[in-house]
Short mmCIF file of C-alpha atoms in Angstrom, two decimals:
data_model
loop_
_atom_site.label_atom_id
_atom_site.label_comp_id
_atom_site.label_asym_id
_atom_site.label_seq_id
_atom_site.Cartn_x
_atom_site.Cartn_y
_atom_site.Cartn_z
CA UNK A 1 5.23 107.58 -54.93
CA UNK A 2 2.96 108.29 -52.10
CA UNK A 3 -0.73 109.32 -52.36
CA UNK A 4 0.21 112.58 -50.80
CA UNK A 5 2.79 113.18 -53.37
CA UNK A 6 0.17 112.20 -56.02
CA UNK A 7 -2.30 114.94 -54.88
CA UNK A 8 0.49 117.56 -54.52
CA UNK A 9 1.27 116.99 -58.23
CA UNK A 10 -2.34 117.23 -59.20
CA UNK A 11 -2.74 120.69 -57.57
CA UNK A 12 0.39 122.03 -59.03
CA UNK A 13 -0.67 120.76 -62.43
CA UNK A 14 -4.11 122.33 -61.99
CA UNK A 15 -2.31 125.80 -61.19
CA UNK A 16 -3.37 128.41 -63.51
CA UNK A 17 -5.92 125.85 -65.09
CA UNK A 18 -8.60 125.67 -62.41
CA UNK A 19 -10.93 128.06 -64.72
CA UNK A 20 -11.26 125.79 -67.74
CA UNK A 21 -11.37 122.77 -65.36
CA UNK A 22 -14.29 124.20 -63.50
CA UNK A 23 -15.79 125.39 -66.66
CA UNK A 24 -15.71 121.81 -68.23
CA UNK A 25 -17.26 120.47 -65.14
CA UNK A 26 -20.17 122.93 -65.07
CA UNK A 27 -20.85 122.20 -68.72
CA UNK A 28 -20.92 118.63 -68.31
CA UNK A 29 -23.31 118.97 -65.26
CA UNK A 30 -25.70 120.81 -67.72
CA UNK A 31 -25.46 118.16 -70.52
CA UNK A 32 -25.72 115.22 -67.94
CA UNK A 33 -28.25 116.62 -65.53
CA UNK A 34 -29.95 119.58 -66.79
CA UNK A 35 -30.54 118.61 -70.54
CA UNK A 36 -32.47 115.42 -69.80
CA UNK A 37 -34.91 117.56 -67.40
CA UNK A 38 -35.37 120.18 -70.16
CA UNK A 39 -36.03 117.61 -72.76
CA UNK A 40 -38.34 115.61 -70.15
CA UNK A 41 -40.37 118.89 -69.49
CA UNK A 42 -40.73 119.57 -73.28
CA UNK A 43 -41.79 116.20 -73.81
CA UNK A 44 -44.39 116.11 -71.14
CA UNK A 45 -46.23 119.30 -72.27
CA UNK A 46 -44.83 121.68 -69.84
CA UNK A 47 -43.45 122.16 -66.46
CA UNK A 48 -46.93 121.70 -64.88
CA UNK A 49 -47.73 118.30 -66.52
CA UNK A 50 -44.19 117.22 -65.91
CA UNK A 51 -44.16 118.09 -62.26
CA UNK A 52 -47.70 116.40 -61.77
CA UNK A 53 -46.72 113.27 -63.54
CA UNK A 54 -46.53 110.23 -60.99
CA UNK A 55 -44.34 107.95 -63.36
CA UNK A 56 -41.49 108.59 -65.86
CA UNK A 57 -42.83 108.17 -69.43
CA UNK A 58 -41.35 105.19 -71.24
CA UNK A 59 -39.92 107.69 -73.99
CA UNK A 60 -37.90 109.42 -71.23
CA UNK A 61 -36.41 106.31 -70.07
CA UNK A 62 -35.42 105.36 -73.60
CA UNK A 63 -33.97 109.02 -74.11
CA UNK A 64 -31.93 108.78 -70.97
CA UNK A 65 -30.61 105.42 -71.72
CA UNK A 66 -29.54 106.45 -75.35
CA UNK A 67 -28.04 109.72 -73.89
CA UNK A 68 -26.03 107.94 -71.20
CA UNK A 69 -24.48 105.76 -73.92
CA UNK A 70 -23.86 108.72 -76.17
CA UNK A 71 -22.05 110.51 -73.58
CA UNK A 72 -19.73 107.67 -72.64
CA UNK A 73 -16.85 108.87 -75.01
CA UNK A 74 -17.27 112.55 -73.52
CA UNK A 75 -17.05 111.14 -70.02
CA UNK A 76 -13.58 109.30 -70.98
CA UNK A 77 -12.34 112.20 -72.94
CA UNK A 78 -12.62 114.15 -69.62
CA UNK A 79 -10.24 111.67 -67.97
CA UNK A 80 -7.86 112.44 -71.00
CA UNK A 81 -8.31 116.03 -70.30
CA UNK A 82 -6.87 115.58 -66.87
CA UNK A 83 -4.08 113.51 -68.14
CA UNK A 84 -3.15 116.20 -70.38
CA UNK A 85 -3.07 118.62 -67.51
CA UNK A 86 -0.67 116.22 -65.75
CA UNK A 87 1.50 116.15 -68.75
CA UNK A 88 1.70 120.01 -68.55
CA UNK A 89 -0.49 120.50 -71.63
CA UNK A 90 -2.49 123.35 -72.38
CA UNK A 91 -6.01 121.49 -72.73
CA UNK A 92 -9.18 123.35 -73.63
CA UNK A 93 -12.76 122.50 -73.57
CA UNK A 94 -13.20 121.78 -77.43
CA UNK A 95 -10.51 119.09 -77.32
CA UNK A 96 -12.95 116.93 -75.11
CA UNK A 97 -15.79 117.16 -77.38
CA UNK A 98 -13.49 116.54 -80.54
CA UNK A 99 -13.67 112.77 -79.60
CA UNK A 100 -16.76 112.62 -81.39
CA UNK A 101 -15.06 113.60 -84.71
CA UNK A 102 -13.19 110.20 -84.12
CA UNK A 103 -15.92 107.86 -84.80
CA UNK A 104 -14.07 104.66 -84.66
CA UNK A 105 -12.39 105.70 -81.21
CA UNK A 106 -15.93 106.77 -79.80
CA UNK A 107 -17.38 103.31 -80.75
CA UNK A 108 -14.27 101.55 -79.50
CA UNK A 109 -14.65 103.21 -75.98
CA UNK A 110 -18.43 102.60 -75.84
CA UNK A 111 -17.52 98.89 -76.42
CA UNK A 112 -14.91 98.85 -73.83
CA UNK A 113 -17.36 100.38 -71.53
CA UNK A 114 -19.90 97.72 -72.14
CA UNK A 115 -17.23 94.77 -72.04
CA UNK A 116 -15.89 96.24 -68.72
CA UNK A 117 -19.53 96.21 -67.36
CA UNK A 118 -20.20 92.76 -68.44
CA UNK A 119 -17.01 91.46 -66.79
CA UNK A 120 -17.84 93.46 -63.39
CA UNK A 121 -21.40 91.97 -63.57
CA UNK A 122 -20.16 88.64 -63.76
CA UNK A 123 -17.75 89.09 -60.89
CA UNK A 124 -20.61 90.72 -58.74
CA UNK A 125 -22.53 87.41 -59.16
CA UNK A 126 -19.85 85.83 -56.78
CA UNK A 127 -19.42 88.52 -54.14
CA UNK A 128 -19.13 92.14 -53.67
CA UNK A 129 -15.34 92.02 -52.85
CA UNK A 130 -14.27 90.39 -56.03
CA UNK A 131 -16.47 93.04 -57.97
CA UNK A 132 -14.61 95.82 -56.00
CA UNK A 133 -11.13 94.29 -56.58
CA UNK A 134 -11.75 93.74 -60.23
CA UNK A 135 -13.21 97.28 -60.71
CA UNK A 136 -10.09 98.65 -59.31
CA UNK A 137 -7.98 96.16 -61.41
CA UNK A 138 -9.76 97.44 -64.75
CA UNK A 139 -9.43 101.14 -63.82
CA UNK A 140 -6.59 102.05 -66.02
CA UNK A 141 -8.27 100.55 -69.27
CA UNK A 142 -9.29 103.97 -70.65
CA UNK A 143 -5.90 105.55 -69.99
CA UNK A 144 -4.25 102.86 -71.73
CA UNK A 145 -6.32 103.12 -74.72
CA UNK A 146 -5.30 106.89 -75.04
CA UNK A 147 -1.53 105.82 -75.06
CA UNK A 148 -2.05 102.90 -76.97
CA UNK A 149 -4.84 103.01 -79.60
CA UNK A 150 -3.38 100.05 -81.16
CA UNK A 151 -4.81 97.84 -78.08
CA UNK A 152 -7.93 95.99 -78.70
CA UNK A 153 -10.52 96.49 -75.88
CA UNK A 154 -9.90 93.19 -74.52
CA UNK A 155 -6.02 93.91 -74.62
CA UNK A 156 -6.49 97.20 -72.72
CA UNK A 157 -8.52 95.44 -69.90
CA UNK A 158 -5.92 92.71 -69.53
CA UNK A 159 -3.12 95.21 -69.57
CA UNK A 160 -4.72 97.22 -66.79
CA UNK A 161 -5.22 94.16 -64.67
CA UNK A 162 -1.58 93.14 -65.06
CA UNK A 163 -0.31 96.63 -64.31
CA UNK A 164 -2.48 97.11 -61.27
CA UNK A 165 -0.93 94.32 -59.43
CA UNK A 166 0.48 95.69 -56.06
CA UNK A 167 -1.22 98.92 -56.59
CA UNK A 168 -4.82 98.16 -56.09
CA UNK A 169 -4.63 99.14 -52.25
CA UNK A 170 -2.97 102.26 -52.89
CA UNK A 171 -5.55 103.20 -55.55
CA UNK A 172 -8.42 102.34 -53.09
CA UNK A 173 -6.71 104.62 -50.48
CA UNK A 174 -6.38 107.36 -52.96
CA UNK A 175 -10.17 107.43 -53.68
CA UNK A 176 -10.83 106.96 -49.91
CA UNK A 177 -8.67 110.07 -49.31
CA UNK A 178 -11.24 112.25 -50.97
CA UNK A 179 -14.24 111.22 -48.97
CA UNK A 180 -13.63 114.30 -46.40
CA UNK A 181 -14.01 116.90 -49.20
CA UNK A 182 -16.90 114.88 -50.62
CA UNK A 183 -18.64 115.46 -47.24
CA UNK A 184 -17.60 119.12 -47.08
CA UNK A 185 -19.13 119.61 -50.56
CA UNK A 186 -22.53 118.43 -49.27
CA UNK A 187 -22.75 121.71 -47.22
CA UNK A 188 -21.98 123.68 -50.36
CA UNK A 189 -25.23 122.12 -51.95
CA UNK A 190 -22.80 120.27 -54.28
CA UNK A 191 -21.17 123.52 -55.83
CA UNK A 192 -17.88 122.30 -54.27
CA UNK A 193 -17.83 119.21 -56.66
CA UNK A 194 -17.12 121.83 -59.60
CA UNK A 195 -13.38 121.93 -57.99
CA UNK A 196 -13.43 118.46 -56.15
CA UNK A 197 -14.03 116.49 -59.50
CA UNK A 198 -11.12 118.05 -61.33
CA UNK A 199 -8.92 117.68 -58.33
CA UNK A 200 -9.65 114.03 -57.88
CA UNK A 201 -9.59 113.32 -61.77
CA UNK A 202 -6.08 114.95 -62.10
CA UNK A 203 -4.89 112.94 -59.16
CA UNK A 204 -6.09 109.73 -60.81
CA UNK A 205 -4.43 110.88 -63.90
CA UNK A 206 -1.16 111.38 -61.93
CA UNK A 207 -1.47 107.86 -60.45
CA UNK A 208 -1.56 106.62 -64.04
CA UNK A 209 1.12 108.81 -65.42
CA UNK A 210 3.63 108.11 -62.45
CA UNK A 211 2.90 104.48 -61.52
CA UNK A 212 1.31 102.89 -64.63
CA UNK A 213 3.15 104.59 -67.64
CA UNK A 214 6.70 103.57 -66.43
CA UNK A 215 5.81 99.88 -66.74
CA UNK A 216 5.98 100.47 -70.36
CA UNK A 217 9.84 100.80 -70.02
CA UNK A 218 10.23 97.94 -67.65
CA UNK A 219 8.22 95.69 -70.36
CA UNK A 220 10.65 96.90 -72.97
CA UNK A 221 13.39 96.00 -70.67
CA UNK A 222 12.13 92.49 -70.21
CA UNK A 223 11.78 91.91 -73.97
CA UNK A 224 15.29 93.08 -74.74
CA UNK A 225 16.63 90.97 -71.97
#
């Protein structure tokens, strides 16, 4: 399936669901960006003190690190939200936050993120090109964990690497195709990202659903043979 077809599928899937997708993006922006600023301002004793400080307090750095780790499951659940859209579901915002009700799954996703980051860091010690190639190879890890919760973290990473064989260049070009839209978003002071991110995220989900998922059937055929 061509990239243009994947993007067309994403747009068709988002039809009638742009409102909830954009609302989710706005909420995530408030959580990821505005919330840390509010906490830092309050912790600094007010806006004046916060604005006048020359260095970020240590406690603020610690809070930011803890918050970033705590938000990993939410970020991944957002990609699952887009997958639900592609599969013609009727996703809503509460289901994204419901990931925290599944404590075991949340910790598994955090562990997967850390293990993936460690692998990519080790690859980056060689050269940038191996780092980028492997980051693309591991890109389907979290989608696979969604459809195959029985996978261990290492199994999901390994399976992603196997299934991305022959698809890495297409995946790279698919990301590259959104650069023009990204540049246009600059002229909207970033407001356009509220629409671009769901569009890109749903396209990535379509990539997984159309090119990665069918490999389940081919693997089963090989086993039966």
